[in-house]
Tab-separated table of C-alpha atoms in Angstrom:
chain	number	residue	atom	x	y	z
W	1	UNK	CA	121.402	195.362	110.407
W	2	UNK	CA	119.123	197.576	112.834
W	3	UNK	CA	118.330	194.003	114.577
W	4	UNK	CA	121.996	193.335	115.284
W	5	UNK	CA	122.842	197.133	116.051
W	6	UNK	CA	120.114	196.630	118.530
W	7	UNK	CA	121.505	193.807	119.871
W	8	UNK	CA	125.168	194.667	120.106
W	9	UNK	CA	123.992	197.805	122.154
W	10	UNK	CA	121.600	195.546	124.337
W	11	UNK	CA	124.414	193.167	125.764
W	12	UNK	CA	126.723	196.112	125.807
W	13	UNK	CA	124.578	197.716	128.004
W	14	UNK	CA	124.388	194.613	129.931
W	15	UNK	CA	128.176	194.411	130.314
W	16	UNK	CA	127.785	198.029	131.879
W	17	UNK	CA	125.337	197.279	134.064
W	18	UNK	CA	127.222	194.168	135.335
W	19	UNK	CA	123.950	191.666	133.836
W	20	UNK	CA	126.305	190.581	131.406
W	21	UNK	CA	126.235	187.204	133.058
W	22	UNK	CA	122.666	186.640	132.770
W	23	UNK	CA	123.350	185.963	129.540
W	24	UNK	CA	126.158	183.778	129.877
W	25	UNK	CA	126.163	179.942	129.339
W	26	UNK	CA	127.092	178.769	132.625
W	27	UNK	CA	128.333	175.223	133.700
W	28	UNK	CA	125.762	173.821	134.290
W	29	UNK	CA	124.193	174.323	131.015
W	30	UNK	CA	126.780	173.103	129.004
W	31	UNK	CA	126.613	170.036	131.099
W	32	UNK	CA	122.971	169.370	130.098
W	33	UNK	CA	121.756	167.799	127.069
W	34	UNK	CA	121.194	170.073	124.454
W	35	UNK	CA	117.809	170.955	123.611
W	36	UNK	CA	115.700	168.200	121.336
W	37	UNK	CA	114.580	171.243	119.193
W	38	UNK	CA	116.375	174.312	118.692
W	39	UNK	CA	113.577	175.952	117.539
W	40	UNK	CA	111.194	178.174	119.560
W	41	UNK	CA	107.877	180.350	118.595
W	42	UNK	CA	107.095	182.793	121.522
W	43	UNK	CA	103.937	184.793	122.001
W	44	UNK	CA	104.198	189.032	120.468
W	45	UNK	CA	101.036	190.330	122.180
W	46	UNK	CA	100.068	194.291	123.009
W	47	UNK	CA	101.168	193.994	126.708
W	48	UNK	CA	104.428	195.365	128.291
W	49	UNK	CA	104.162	193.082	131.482
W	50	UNK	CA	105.298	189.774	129.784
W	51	UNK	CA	108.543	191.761	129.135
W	52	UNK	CA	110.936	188.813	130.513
W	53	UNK	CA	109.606	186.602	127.120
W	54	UNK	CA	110.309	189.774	125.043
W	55	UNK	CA	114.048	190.226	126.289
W	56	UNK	CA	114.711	186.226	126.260
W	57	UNK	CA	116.066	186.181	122.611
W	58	UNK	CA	119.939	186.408	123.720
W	59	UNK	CA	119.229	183.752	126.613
W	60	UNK	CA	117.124	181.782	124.736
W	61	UNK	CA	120.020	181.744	121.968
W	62	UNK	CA	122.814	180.960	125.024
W	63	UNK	CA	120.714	178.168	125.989
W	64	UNK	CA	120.953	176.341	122.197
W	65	UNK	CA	118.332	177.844	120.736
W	66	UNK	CA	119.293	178.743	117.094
W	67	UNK	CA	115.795	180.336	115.494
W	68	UNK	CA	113.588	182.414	117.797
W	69	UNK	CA	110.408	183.325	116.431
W	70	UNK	CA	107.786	186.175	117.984
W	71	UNK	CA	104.582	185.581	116.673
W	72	UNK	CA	101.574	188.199	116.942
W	73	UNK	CA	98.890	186.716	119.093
W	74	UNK	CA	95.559	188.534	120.470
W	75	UNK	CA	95.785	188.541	124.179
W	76	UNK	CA	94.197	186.457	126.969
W	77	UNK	CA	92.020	183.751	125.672
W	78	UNK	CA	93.824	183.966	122.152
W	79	UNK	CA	97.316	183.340	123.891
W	80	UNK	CA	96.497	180.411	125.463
W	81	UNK	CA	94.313	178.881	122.407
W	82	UNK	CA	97.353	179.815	120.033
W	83	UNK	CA	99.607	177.970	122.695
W	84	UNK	CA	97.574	174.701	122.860
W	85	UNK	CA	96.718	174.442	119.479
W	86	UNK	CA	100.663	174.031	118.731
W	87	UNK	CA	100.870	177.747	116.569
W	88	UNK	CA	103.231	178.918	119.339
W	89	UNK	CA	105.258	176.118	121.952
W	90	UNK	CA	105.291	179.185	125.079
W	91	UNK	CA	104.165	182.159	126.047
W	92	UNK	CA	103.137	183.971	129.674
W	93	UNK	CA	99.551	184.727	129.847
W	94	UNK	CA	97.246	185.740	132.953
W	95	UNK	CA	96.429	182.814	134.911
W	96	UNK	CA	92.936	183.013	134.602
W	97	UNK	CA	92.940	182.934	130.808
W	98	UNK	CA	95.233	179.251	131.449
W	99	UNK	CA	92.618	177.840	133.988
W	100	UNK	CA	89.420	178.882	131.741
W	101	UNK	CA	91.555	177.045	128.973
W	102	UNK	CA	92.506	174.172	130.788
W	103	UNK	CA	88.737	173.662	132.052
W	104	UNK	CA	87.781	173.421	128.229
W	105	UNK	CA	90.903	170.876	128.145
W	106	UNK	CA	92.707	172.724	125.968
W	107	UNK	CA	96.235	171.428	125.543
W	108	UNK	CA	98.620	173.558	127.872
W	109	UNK	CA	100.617	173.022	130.801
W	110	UNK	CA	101.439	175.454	133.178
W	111	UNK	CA	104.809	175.949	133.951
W	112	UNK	CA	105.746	178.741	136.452
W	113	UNK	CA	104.622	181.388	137.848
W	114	UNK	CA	106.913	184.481	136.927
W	115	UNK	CA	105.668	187.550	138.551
W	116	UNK	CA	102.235	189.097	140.352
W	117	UNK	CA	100.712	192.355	139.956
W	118	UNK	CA	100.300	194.375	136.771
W	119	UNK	CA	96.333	195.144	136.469
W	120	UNK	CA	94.857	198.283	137.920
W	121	UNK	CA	91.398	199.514	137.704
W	122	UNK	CA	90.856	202.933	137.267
W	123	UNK	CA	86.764	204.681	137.685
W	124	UNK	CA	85.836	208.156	137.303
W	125	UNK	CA	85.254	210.465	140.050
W	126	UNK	CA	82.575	209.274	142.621
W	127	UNK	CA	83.628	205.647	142.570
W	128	UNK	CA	85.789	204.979	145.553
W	129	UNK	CA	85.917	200.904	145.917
W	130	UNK	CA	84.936	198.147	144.036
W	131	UNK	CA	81.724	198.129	145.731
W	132	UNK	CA	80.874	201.261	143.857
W	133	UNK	CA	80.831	199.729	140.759
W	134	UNK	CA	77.426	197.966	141.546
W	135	UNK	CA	75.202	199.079	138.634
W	136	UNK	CA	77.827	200.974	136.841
W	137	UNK	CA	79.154	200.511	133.067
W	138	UNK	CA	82.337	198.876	133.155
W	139	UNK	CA	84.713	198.388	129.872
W	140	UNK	CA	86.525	195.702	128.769
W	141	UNK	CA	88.382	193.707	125.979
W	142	UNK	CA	85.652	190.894	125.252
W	143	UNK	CA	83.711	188.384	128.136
W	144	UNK	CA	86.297	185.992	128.945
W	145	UNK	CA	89.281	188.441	128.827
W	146	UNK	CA	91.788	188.310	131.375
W	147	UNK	CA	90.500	192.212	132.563
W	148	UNK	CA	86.634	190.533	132.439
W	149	UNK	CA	87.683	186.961	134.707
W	150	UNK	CA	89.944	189.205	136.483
W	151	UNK	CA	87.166	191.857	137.566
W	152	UNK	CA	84.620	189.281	137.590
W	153	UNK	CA	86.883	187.360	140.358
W	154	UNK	CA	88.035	191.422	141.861
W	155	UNK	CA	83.886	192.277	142.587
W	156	UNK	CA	82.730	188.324	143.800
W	157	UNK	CA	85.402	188.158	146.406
W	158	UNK	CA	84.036	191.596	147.736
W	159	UNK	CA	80.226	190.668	147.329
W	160	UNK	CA	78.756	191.558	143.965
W	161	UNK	CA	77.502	189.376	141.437
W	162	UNK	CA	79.552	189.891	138.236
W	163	UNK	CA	76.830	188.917	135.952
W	164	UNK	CA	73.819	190.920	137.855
W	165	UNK	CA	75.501	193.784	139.452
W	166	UNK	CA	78.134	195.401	137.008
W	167	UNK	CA	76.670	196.370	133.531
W	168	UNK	CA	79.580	194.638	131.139
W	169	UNK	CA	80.480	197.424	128.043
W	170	UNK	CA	82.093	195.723	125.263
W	171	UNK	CA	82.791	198.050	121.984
W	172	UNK	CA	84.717	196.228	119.185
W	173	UNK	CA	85.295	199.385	117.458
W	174	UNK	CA	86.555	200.949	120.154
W	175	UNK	CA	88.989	199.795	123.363
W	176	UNK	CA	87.976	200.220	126.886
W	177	UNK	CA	90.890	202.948	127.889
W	178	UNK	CA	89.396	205.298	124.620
W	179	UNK	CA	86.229	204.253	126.132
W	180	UNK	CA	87.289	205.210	129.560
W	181	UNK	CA	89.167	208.118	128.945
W	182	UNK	CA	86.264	210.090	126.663
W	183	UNK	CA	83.901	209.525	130.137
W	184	UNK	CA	81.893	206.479	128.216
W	185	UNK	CA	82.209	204.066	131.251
W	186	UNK	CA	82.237	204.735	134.573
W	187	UNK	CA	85.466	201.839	135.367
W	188	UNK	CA	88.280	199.943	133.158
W	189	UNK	CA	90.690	197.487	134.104
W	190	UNK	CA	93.913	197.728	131.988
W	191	UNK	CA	97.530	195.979	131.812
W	192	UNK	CA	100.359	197.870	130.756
W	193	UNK	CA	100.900	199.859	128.838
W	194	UNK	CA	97.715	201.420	129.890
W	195	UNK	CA	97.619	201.963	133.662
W	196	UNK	CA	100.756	204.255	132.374
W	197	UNK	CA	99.296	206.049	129.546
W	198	UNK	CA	96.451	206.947	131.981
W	199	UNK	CA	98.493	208.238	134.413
W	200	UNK	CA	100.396	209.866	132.402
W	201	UNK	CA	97.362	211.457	130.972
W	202	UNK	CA	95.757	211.773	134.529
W	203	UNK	CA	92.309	210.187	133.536
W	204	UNK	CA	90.909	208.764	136.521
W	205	UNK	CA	92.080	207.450	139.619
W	206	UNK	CA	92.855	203.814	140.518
W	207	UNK	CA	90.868	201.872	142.929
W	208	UNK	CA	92.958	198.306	142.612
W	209	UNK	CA	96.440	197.879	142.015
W	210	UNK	CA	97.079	193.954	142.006
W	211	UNK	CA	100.409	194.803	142.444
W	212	UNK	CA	100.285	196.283	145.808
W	213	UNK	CA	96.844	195.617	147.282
W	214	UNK	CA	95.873	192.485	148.705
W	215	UNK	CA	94.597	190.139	148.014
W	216	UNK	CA	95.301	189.842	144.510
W	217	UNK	CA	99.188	191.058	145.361
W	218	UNK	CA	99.774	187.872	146.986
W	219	UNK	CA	99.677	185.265	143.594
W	220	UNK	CA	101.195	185.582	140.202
W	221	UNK	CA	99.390	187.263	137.703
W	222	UNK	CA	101.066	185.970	134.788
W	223	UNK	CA	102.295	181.853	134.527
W	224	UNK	CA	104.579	180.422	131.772
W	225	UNK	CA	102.337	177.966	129.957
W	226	UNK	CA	103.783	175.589	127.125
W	227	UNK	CA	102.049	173.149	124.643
W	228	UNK	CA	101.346	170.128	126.600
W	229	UNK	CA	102.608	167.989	123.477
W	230	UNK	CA	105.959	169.931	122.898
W	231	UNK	CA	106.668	169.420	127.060
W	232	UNK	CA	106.423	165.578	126.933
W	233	UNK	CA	108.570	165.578	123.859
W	234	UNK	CA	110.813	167.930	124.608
W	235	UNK	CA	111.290	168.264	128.259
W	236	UNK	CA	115.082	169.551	128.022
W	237	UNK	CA	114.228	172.150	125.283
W	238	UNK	CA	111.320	173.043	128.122
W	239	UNK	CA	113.953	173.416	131.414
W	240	UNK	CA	116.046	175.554	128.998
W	241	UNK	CA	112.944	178.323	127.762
W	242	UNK	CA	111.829	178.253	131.082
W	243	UNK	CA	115.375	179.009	132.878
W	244	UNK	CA	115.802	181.560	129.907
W	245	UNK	CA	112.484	183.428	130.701
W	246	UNK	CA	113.512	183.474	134.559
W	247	UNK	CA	116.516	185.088	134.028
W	248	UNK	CA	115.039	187.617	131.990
W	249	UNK	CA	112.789	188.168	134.796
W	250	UNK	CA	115.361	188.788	137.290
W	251	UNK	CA	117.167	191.152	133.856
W	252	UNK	CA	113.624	192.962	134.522
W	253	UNK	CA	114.303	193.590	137.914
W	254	UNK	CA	118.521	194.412	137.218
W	255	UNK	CA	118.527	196.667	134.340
W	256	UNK	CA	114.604	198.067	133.723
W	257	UNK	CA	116.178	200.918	131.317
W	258	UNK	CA	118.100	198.501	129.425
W	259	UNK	CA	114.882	196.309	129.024
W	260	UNK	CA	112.538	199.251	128.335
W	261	UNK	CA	115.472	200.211	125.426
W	262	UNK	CA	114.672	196.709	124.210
W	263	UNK	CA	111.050	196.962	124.164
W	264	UNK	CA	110.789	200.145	122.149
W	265	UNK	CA	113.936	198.788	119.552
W	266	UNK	CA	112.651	195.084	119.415
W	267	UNK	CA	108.664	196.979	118.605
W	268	UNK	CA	107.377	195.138	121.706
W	269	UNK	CA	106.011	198.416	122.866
W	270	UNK	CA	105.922	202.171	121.524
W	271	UNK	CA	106.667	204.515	124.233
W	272	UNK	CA	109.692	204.118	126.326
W	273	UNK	CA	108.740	206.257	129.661
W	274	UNK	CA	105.846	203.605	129.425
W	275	UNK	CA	107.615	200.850	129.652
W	276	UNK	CA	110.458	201.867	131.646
W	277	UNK	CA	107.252	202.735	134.406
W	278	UNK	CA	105.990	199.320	133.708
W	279	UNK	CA	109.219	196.933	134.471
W	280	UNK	CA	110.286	199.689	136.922
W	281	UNK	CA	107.015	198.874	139.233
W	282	UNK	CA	106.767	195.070	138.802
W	283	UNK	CA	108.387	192.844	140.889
W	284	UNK	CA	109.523	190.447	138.542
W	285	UNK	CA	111.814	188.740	141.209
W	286	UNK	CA	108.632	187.438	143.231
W	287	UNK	CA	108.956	184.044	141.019
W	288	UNK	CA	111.485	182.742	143.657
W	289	UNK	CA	109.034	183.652	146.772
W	290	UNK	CA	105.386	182.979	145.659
W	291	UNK	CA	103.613	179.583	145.337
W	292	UNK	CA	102.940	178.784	141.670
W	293	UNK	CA	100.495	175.917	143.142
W	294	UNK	CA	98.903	178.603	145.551
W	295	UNK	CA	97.977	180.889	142.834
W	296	UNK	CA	96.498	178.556	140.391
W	297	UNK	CA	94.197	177.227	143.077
W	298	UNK	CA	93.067	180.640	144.490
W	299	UNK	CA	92.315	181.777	140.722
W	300	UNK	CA	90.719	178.440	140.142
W	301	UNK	CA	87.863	178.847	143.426
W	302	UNK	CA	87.601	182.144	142.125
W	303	UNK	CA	86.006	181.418	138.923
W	304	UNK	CA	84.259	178.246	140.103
W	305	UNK	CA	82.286	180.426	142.784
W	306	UNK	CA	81.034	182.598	139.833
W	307	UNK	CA	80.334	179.655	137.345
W	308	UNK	CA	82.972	180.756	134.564
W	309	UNK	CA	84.700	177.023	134.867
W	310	UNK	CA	83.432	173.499	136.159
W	311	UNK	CA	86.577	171.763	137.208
W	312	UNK	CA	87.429	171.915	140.911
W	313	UNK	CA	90.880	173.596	141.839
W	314	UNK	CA	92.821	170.141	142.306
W	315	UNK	CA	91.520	168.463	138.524
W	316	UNK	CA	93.324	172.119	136.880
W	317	UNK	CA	96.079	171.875	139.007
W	318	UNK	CA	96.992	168.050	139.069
W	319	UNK	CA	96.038	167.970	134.877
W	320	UNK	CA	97.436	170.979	133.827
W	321	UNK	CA	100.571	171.900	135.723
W	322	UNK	CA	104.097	170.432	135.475
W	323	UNK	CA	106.098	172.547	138.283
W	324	UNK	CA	109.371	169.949	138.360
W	325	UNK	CA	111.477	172.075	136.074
W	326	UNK	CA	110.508	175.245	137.936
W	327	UNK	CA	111.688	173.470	141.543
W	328	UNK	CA	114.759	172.910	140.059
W	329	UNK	CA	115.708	175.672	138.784
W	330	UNK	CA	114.858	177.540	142.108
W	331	UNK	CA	117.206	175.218	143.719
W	332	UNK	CA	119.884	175.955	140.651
W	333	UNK	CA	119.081	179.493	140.136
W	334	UNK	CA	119.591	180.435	144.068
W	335	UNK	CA	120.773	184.327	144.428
């Protein structure tokens, strides 16, 4: 009953907002096949940022999907294993975590890119630049994380060597931001909710935002990735998630209390200042502007420079990428 309550107050909202048509089937919908399946199994992970997934249920259900399913996921590498190994058919995941995947041929296909920015790395007093972390302790989730291929890729394209000059802290006990915020390590890279709970708390001060500084501001953070054996079988079912989730973006962007509301009533995230921050500061309608193809190959020299994958940019991208059903819903989704 607290679902549907939830609900009924979500598209109410939307109706006052004037989103109410995001949710809509329109025309050309209705005009399409419906969907091979009409059952979905999206990624729940501990990360505010993939908010368009988390807000898809209504679209998802407009679109002819009768049973939507969130299953809990660890993030990064986790994602994109539970994704290829057919436990869940979708779910955004930081790009780097896909092409590390995709090197080991794991069974995804990329999708579409849906929005940049979202990481920010925060040090202590004294450290100024990226630069400055040469020799310093610096926290995160596991090696191989998205914050670990993401710092790795922040501190080679400014000079360092990841693996000589940055002493790696990993804690299993305990996560980076406690880490971080009891003076343990001198840097941590977080995703929301973090970077908000920090500044809320005003621990530190942030050295990289990828959402403003460039380079890293310039190409999607997170990508839409699906099982590579559910997209050849079901490639209508695939258009339709994937139009869902992009209209949820641009929902993001429209109505970020509404979504925050949501987040906090769907248990998608625990503090709603947090998240309102979060989708507030993202630009989740970049997935029109920015080159899916652009990002995947920047990410990709990244990580072959520093030896974390094998496969040249072009194998990833011309293996493991299906952009068709993103092109045409830019062309059909025109604003």
């Amino acid at each position: 009953m607290q679902i549907i309550q939830s609900r009924r107050r979500f598209l109410a909202g939307l109706t006052a907002a004037g989103t109410a048509s995001l949710v809509g089937a329109p025309t050309r919908v209705l005009a399409e096949p419906g969907p091979e399946t009409t059952r979905i199994r999206l990624a729940k992970i501990p990360s505010i940022c993939v908010a368009p997934q988390y807000v898809a249920e209504d679209l998802l259900r407009a679109e002819g999907f009768t049973e939507v399913a969130y299953v809990a996921t660890g993030p990064g590498a986790a994602t994109a294993s539970a994704v290829a190994n057919g436990e869940i058919d979708f779910s955004l995941n930081f790009v780097t975590n896909s092409i590390v995947a995709l090197d080991s041929g794991a069974r995804l296909t990329l999708l579409g890119g849906v929005h940049p920015g979202c990481f920010e790395l925060f040090a202590k007093r004294g450290i100024d630049s990226v630069v400055d972390l040469k020799g310093r302790n610096v926290g995160v989730q596991g090696l191989g994380s998205g914050p670990h291929l993401f710092l790795a890729s922040i501190a080679a394209y400014v000079g360092l060597d990841p693996a000589r000059d940055i002493n790696w802290v990993v804690d299993p006990a305990v996560k980076p931001k406690e880490l971080f915020a009891r003076g343990d390590i001198d840097a941590f890279l977080g995703f929301p909710p973090d970077p908000q709970e920090l500044r809320r708390s005003k621990v530190g001060h942030v050295i990289v935002n990828s959402t403003v500084d460039r380079p890293w501001s310039q190409y999607f953070c997170c990508i839409l990735s699906g099982n590579s054996d559910f997209v050849a079988a079901h490639p209508v079912a695939t258009k339709r998630v994937l139009r869902a989730i992009l209209k949820a973006a641009d929902l993001c962007t429209a109505a970020p209390a509404l979504v925050a509301e949501r987040l906090v009533a769907g248990g998608f995230a625990s503090h709603y200042n947090d998240a309102f921050a979060a989708i507030s500061e993202l630009p989740y309608r970049k997935w029109r502007d920015y080159d899916s193809t652009d990002t995947v190959r920047f990410y990709a020299l990244r990580l072959k420079e520093i030896g974390l994958i094998g496969s040249t940019p072009d194998r990833i991208i011309a293996e493991g990428t299906d952009w068709r059903f993103l092109n045409e819903l830019k062309r059909e989704l025109k604003t």
